[in-house]
Amino acid sequence: YSEKGFYVPWYIFAFLVISLLSSMIPGNIVKFVEPLSTLAFSITLASIGVTVRVSEVQRVGVKPLLASYVGWFIALTLFLFALILIGF
């Protein structure tokens, strides 16, 4: 949220446009572009990690880390429960 109102980062719109466009691409082209997609995703995650400041992580403390672990555990539990329900 900013002074001008609700702020939506530009990459959210880019993601939506690319998602819509990707649904219109033929399957044989998707197979060709898939490695590029994986590379782009890896670069994106790396750039997020590079911009993390250790001092900021130390300032916010351990609570966000614990919250992420709890969220991950809940998601994993629900996933495994769903697998049991479908008999996989």
GROMACS .gro file of N, CA and C in nm:
model
  264
    1TYR      N    1   0.085  -0.118   0.000
    1TYR     CA    2   0.000   0.000   0.000
    1TYR      C    3   0.088   0.122   0.000
    2SER      N    4   0.057   0.219  -0.080
    2SER     CA    5   0.134   0.343  -0.085
    2SER      C    6   0.039   0.461  -0.067
    3GLU      N    7   0.097   0.582  -0.072
    3GLU     CA    8   0.015   0.703  -0.057
    3GLU      C    9  -0.085   0.717  -0.172
    4LYS      N   10  -0.051   0.665  -0.287
    4LYS     CA   11  -0.137   0.676  -0.404
    4LYS      C   12  -0.247   0.570  -0.405
    5GLY      N   13  -0.242   0.477  -0.315
    5GLY     CA   14  -0.341   0.370  -0.313
    5GLY      C   15  -0.273   0.235  -0.314
    6PHE      N   16  -0.347   0.135  -0.353
    6PHE     CA   17  -0.296  -0.002  -0.354
    6PHE      C   18  -0.193  -0.017  -0.465
    7TYR      N   19  -0.076  -0.067  -0.432
    7TYR     CA   20   0.034  -0.082  -0.528
    7TYR      C   21   0.045  -0.226  -0.574
    8VAL      N   22   0.044  -0.247  -0.705
    8VAL     CA   23   0.064  -0.379  -0.763
    8VAL      C   24   0.191  -0.373  -0.845
    9PRO      N   25   0.291  -0.456  -0.813
    9PRO     CA   26   0.417  -0.454  -0.888
    9PRO      C   27   0.394  -0.487  -1.036
   10TRP      N   28   0.476  -0.429  -1.122
   10TRP     CA   29   0.463  -0.446  -1.267
   10TRP      C   30   0.474  -0.591  -1.310
   11TYR      N   31   0.556  -0.668  -1.237
   11TYR     CA   32   0.578  -0.806  -1.280
   11TYR      C   33   0.455  -0.894  -1.260
   12ILE      N   34   0.362  -0.851  -1.177
   12ILE     CA   35   0.237  -0.926  -1.162
   12ILE      C   36   0.159  -0.920  -1.294
   13PHE      N   37   0.152  -0.802  -1.353
   13PHE     CA   38   0.083  -0.788  -1.481
   13PHE      C   39   0.156  -0.866  -1.590
   14ALA      N   40   0.289  -0.861  -1.589
   14ALA     CA   41   0.367  -0.936  -1.687
   14ALA      C   42   0.340  -1.086  -1.673
   15PHE      N   43   0.333  -1.134  -1.549
   15PHE     CA   44   0.305  -1.275  -1.525
   15PHE      C   45   0.168  -1.313  -1.581
   16LEU      N   46   0.068  -1.230  -1.558
   16LEU     CA   47  -0.066  -1.259  -1.609
   16LEU      C   48  -0.069  -1.262  -1.761
   17VAL      N   49  -0.003  -1.165  -1.825
   17VAL     CA   50  -0.001  -1.160  -1.971
   17VAL      C   51   0.070  -1.283  -2.027
   18ILE      N   52   0.184  -1.317  -1.970
   18ILE     CA   53   0.259  -1.433  -2.018
   18ILE      C   54   0.181  -1.562  -1.994
   19SER      N   55   0.111  -1.570  -1.883
   19SER     CA   56   0.028  -1.688  -1.856
   19SER      C   57  -0.081  -1.703  -1.962
   20LEU      N   58  -0.145  -1.593  -1.995
   20LEU     CA   59  -0.249  -1.598  -2.099
   20LEU      C   60  -0.190  -1.635  -2.235
   21LEU      N   61  -0.077  -1.575  -2.269
   21LEU     CA   62  -0.014  -1.606  -2.397
   21LEU      C   63   0.033  -1.751  -2.404
   22SER      N   64   0.084  -1.802  -2.293
   22SER     CA   65   0.135  -1.939  -2.295
   22SER      C   66   0.024  -2.042  -2.317
   23SER      N   67  -0.098  -2.007  -2.281
   23SER     CA   68  -0.208  -2.101  -2.304
   23SER      C   69  -0.246  -2.109  -2.451
   24MET      N   70  -0.196  -2.015  -2.532
   24MET     CA   71  -0.227  -2.014  -2.675
   24MET      C   72  -0.114  -2.071  -2.761
   25ILE      N   73  -0.004  -2.109  -2.700
   25ILE     CA   74   0.112  -2.159  -2.774
   25ILE      C   75   0.098  -2.309  -2.797
   26PRO      N   76   0.124  -2.357  -2.918
   26PRO     CA   77   0.116  -2.501  -2.947
   26PRO      C   78   0.215  -2.581  -2.862
   27GLY      N   79   0.181  -2.706  -2.835
   27GLY     CA   80   0.260  -2.793  -2.748
   27GLY      C   81   0.403  -2.814  -2.792
   28ASN      N   82   0.427  -2.825  -2.923
   28ASN     CA   83   0.564  -2.850  -2.969
   28ASN      C   84   0.655  -2.730  -2.943
   29ILE      N   85   0.599  -2.610  -2.947
   29ILE     CA   86   0.679  -2.491  -2.915
   29ILE      C   87   0.704  -2.483  -2.765
   30VAL      N   88   0.605  -2.523  -2.686
   30VAL     CA   89   0.621  -2.522  -2.541
   30VAL      C   90   0.737  -2.611  -2.499
   31LYS      N   91   0.749  -2.728  -2.560
   31LYS     CA   92   0.859  -2.819  -2.527
   31LYS      C   93   0.994  -2.756  -2.558
   32PHE      N   94   1.000  -2.676  -2.663
   32PHE     CA   95   1.124  -2.608  -2.701
   32PHE      C   96   1.159  -2.496  -2.603
   33VAL      N   97   1.057  -2.425  -2.555
   33VAL     CA   98   1.078  -2.308  -2.470
   33VAL      C   99   1.091  -2.345  -2.322
   34GLU      N  100   1.050  -2.464  -2.285
   34GLU     CA  101   1.050  -2.505  -2.145
   34GLU      C  102   1.185  -2.490  -2.075
   35PRO      N  103   1.297  -2.529  -2.136
   35PRO     CA  104   1.426  -2.507  -2.069
   35PRO      C  105   1.456  -2.359  -2.045
   36LEU      N  106   1.414  -2.273  -2.137
   36LEU     CA  107   1.432  -2.129  -2.117
   36LEU      C  108   1.348  -2.080  -2.000
   37SER      N  109   1.230  -2.135  -1.985
   37SER     CA  110   1.144  -2.099  -1.874
   37SER      C  111   1.208  -2.138  -1.741
   38THR      N  112   1.265  -2.258  -1.737
   38THR     CA  113   1.333  -2.304  -1.615
   38THR      C  114   1.452  -2.214  -1.583
   39LEU      N  115   1.527  -2.177  -1.683
   39LEU     CA  116   1.642  -2.088  -1.663
   39LEU      C  117   1.596  -1.952  -1.612
   40ALA      N  118   1.491  -1.896  -1.672
   40ALA     CA  119   1.440  -1.766  -1.629
   40ALA      C  120   1.390  -1.771  -1.485
   41PHE      N  121   1.323  -1.880  -1.449
   41PHE     CA  122   1.274  -1.896  -1.312
   41PHE      C  123   1.391  -1.903  -1.214
   42SER      N  124   1.496  -1.976  -1.251
   42SER     CA  125   1.614  -1.987  -1.165
   42SER      C  126   1.682  -1.852  -1.148
   43ILE      N  127   1.692  -1.776  -1.255
   43ILE     CA  128   1.752  -1.642  -1.247
   43ILE      C  129   1.668  -1.551  -1.157
   44THR      N  130   1.537  -1.562  -1.168
   44THR     CA  131   1.448  -1.481  -1.085
   44THR      C  132   1.467  -1.513  -0.937
   45LEU      N  133   1.470  -1.641  -0.903
   45LEU     CA  134   1.489  -1.679  -0.763
   45LEU      C  135   1.626  -1.637  -0.712
   46ALA      N  136   1.728  -1.650  -0.796
   46ALA     CA  137   1.862  -1.607  -0.757
   46ALA      C  138   1.866  -1.457  -0.733
   47SER      N  139   1.799  -1.380  -0.818
   47SER     CA  140   1.800  -1.235  -0.800
   47SER      C  141   1.727  -1.193  -0.673
   48ILE      N  142   1.625  -1.267  -0.636
   48ILE     CA  143   1.558  -1.239  -0.509
   48ILE      C  144   1.653  -1.267  -0.393
   49GLY      N  145   1.723  -1.380  -0.400
   49GLY     CA  146   1.816  -1.416  -0.294
   49GLY      C  147   1.932  -1.320  -0.282
   50VAL      N  148   1.981  -1.269  -0.395
   50VAL     CA  149   2.095  -1.177  -0.394
   50VAL      C  150   2.057  -1.044  -0.329
   51THR      N  151   1.931  -1.004  -0.341
   51THR     CA  152   1.890  -0.876  -0.286
   51THR      C  153   1.854  -0.881  -0.138
   52VAL      N  154   1.855  -0.998  -0.078
   52VAL     CA  155   1.824  -1.011   0.064
   52VAL      C  156   1.942  -0.959   0.146
   53ARG      N  157   1.912  -0.871   0.238
   53ARG     CA  158   2.015  -0.816   0.326
   53ARG      C  159   2.016  -0.896   0.456
   54VAL      N  160   2.134  -0.944   0.493
   54VAL     CA  161   2.149  -1.024   0.615
   54VAL      C  162   2.107  -0.941   0.736
   55SER      N  163   2.141  -0.813   0.736
   55SER     CA  164   2.104  -0.726   0.849
   55SER      C  165   1.952  -0.717   0.865
   56GLU      N  166   1.878  -0.715   0.752
   56GLU     CA  167   1.732  -0.713   0.758
   56GLU      C  168   1.678  -0.843   0.815
   57VAL      N  169   1.737  -0.954   0.774
   57VAL     CA  170   1.694  -1.084   0.825
   57VAL      C  171   1.718  -1.091   0.976
   58GLN      N  172   1.832  -1.042   1.020
   58GLN     CA  173   1.863  -1.041   1.163
   58GLN      C  174   1.768  -0.949   1.238
   59ARG      N  175   1.730  -0.837   1.174
   59ARG     CA  176   1.642  -0.740   1.239
   59ARG      C  177   1.503  -0.797   1.263
   60VAL      N  178   1.447  -0.868   1.164
   60VAL     CA  179   1.311  -0.920   1.180
   60VAL      C  180   1.307  -1.043   1.270
   61GLY      N  181   1.419  -1.110   1.287
   61GLY     CA  182   1.425  -1.221   1.380
   61GLY      C  183   1.380  -1.353   1.322
   62VAL      N  184   1.354  -1.448   1.411
   62VAL     CA  185   1.329  -1.586   1.372
   62VAL      C  186   1.180  -1.614   1.345
   63LYS      N  187   1.091  -1.524   1.386
   63LYS     CA  188   0.947  -1.551   1.372
   63LYS      C  189   0.903  -1.575   1.227
   64PRO      N  190   0.945  -1.493   1.130
   64PRO     CA  191   0.904  -1.522   0.991
   64PRO      C  192   0.956  -1.657   0.941
   65LEU      N  193   1.075  -1.694   0.983
   65LEU     CA  194   1.130  -1.823   0.943
   65LEU      C  195   1.047  -1.937   1.001
   66LEU      N  196   1.012  -1.925   1.127
   66LEU     CA  197   0.927  -2.027   1.190
   66LEU      C  198   0.790  -2.033   1.123
   67ALA      N  199   0.734  -1.917   1.090
   67ALA     CA  200   0.604  -1.914   1.022
   67ALA      C  201   0.612  -1.984   0.887
   68SER      N  202   0.722  -1.965   0.815
   68SER     CA  203   0.736  -2.032   0.686
   68SER      C  204   0.748  -2.183   0.703
   69TYR      N  205   0.819  -2.227   0.806
   69TYR     CA  206   0.830  -2.371   0.832
   69TYR      C  207   0.694  -2.431   0.868
   70VAL      N  208   0.618  -2.359   0.950
   70VAL     CA  209   0.485  -2.408   0.987
   70VAL      C  210   0.395  -2.415   0.863
   71GLY      N  211   0.400  -2.311   0.780
   71GLY     CA  212   0.321  -2.312   0.656
   71GLY      C  213   0.360  -2.425   0.564
   72TRP      N  214   0.491  -2.447   0.551
   72TRP     CA  215   0.541  -2.556   0.467
   72TRP      C  216   0.493  -2.691   0.521
   73PHE      N  217   0.499  -2.709   0.652
   73PHE     CA  218   0.457  -2.834   0.713
   73PHE      C  219   0.307  -2.857   0.693
   74ILE      N  220   0.227  -2.753   0.707
   74ILE     CA  221   0.082  -2.765   0.686
   74ILE      C  222   0.053  -2.802   0.540
   75ALA      N  223   0.121  -2.734   0.447
   75ALA     CA  224   0.101  -2.764   0.304
   75ALA      C  225   0.141  -2.908   0.273
   76LEU      N  226   0.252  -2.953   0.327
   76LEU     CA  227   0.297  -3.091   0.304
   76LEU      C  228   0.198  -3.191   0.363
   77THR      N  229   0.148  -3.163   0.482
   77THR     CA  230   0.051  -3.251   0.546
   77THR      C  231  -0.077  -3.261   0.463
   78LEU      N  232  -0.126  -3.147   0.415
   78LEU     CA  233  -0.247  -3.147   0.332
   78LEU      C  234  -0.224  -3.222   0.201
   79PHE      N  235  -0.107  -3.205   0.143
   79PHE     CA  236  -0.074  -3.274   0.018
   79PHE      C  237  -0.072  -3.425   0.040
   80LEU      N  238  -0.007  -3.470   0.147
   80LEU     CA  239  -0.001  -3.614   0.175
   80LEU      C  240  -0.139  -3.670   0.207
   81PHE      N  241  -0.219  -3.592   0.279
   81PHE     CA  242  -0.356  -3.634   0.309
   81PHE      C  243  -0.437  -3.648   0.181
   82ALA      N  244  -0.419  -3.554   0.087
   82ALA     CA  245  -0.490  -3.561  -0.041
   82ALA      C  246  -0.446  -3.685  -0.119
   83LEU      N  247  -0.318  -3.718  -0.115
   83LEU     CA  248  -0.270  -3.839  -0.182
   83LEU      C  249  -0.335  -3.964  -0.123
   84ILE      N  250  -0.348  -3.967   0.008
   84ILE     CA  251  -0.413  -4.080   0.074
   84ILE      C  252  -0.559  -4.089   0.033
   85LEU      N  253  -0.626  -3.973   0.026
   85LEU     CA  254  -0.768  -3.971  -0.012
   85LEU      C  255  -0.791  -4.023  -0.154
   86ILE      N  256  -0.702  -3.989  -0.246
   86ILE     CA  257  -0.722  -4.035  -0.384
   86ILE      C  258  -0.665  -4.174  -0.407
   87GLY      N  259  -0.600  -4.230  -0.304
   87GLY     CA  260  -0.550  -4.366  -0.313
   87GLY      C  261  -0.423  -4.381  -0.394
   88PHE      N  262  -0.340  -4.281  -0.393
   88PHE     CA  263  -0.216  -4.286  -0.471
   88PHE      C  264  -0.107  -4.354  -0.393
   0.00000   0.00000   0.00000
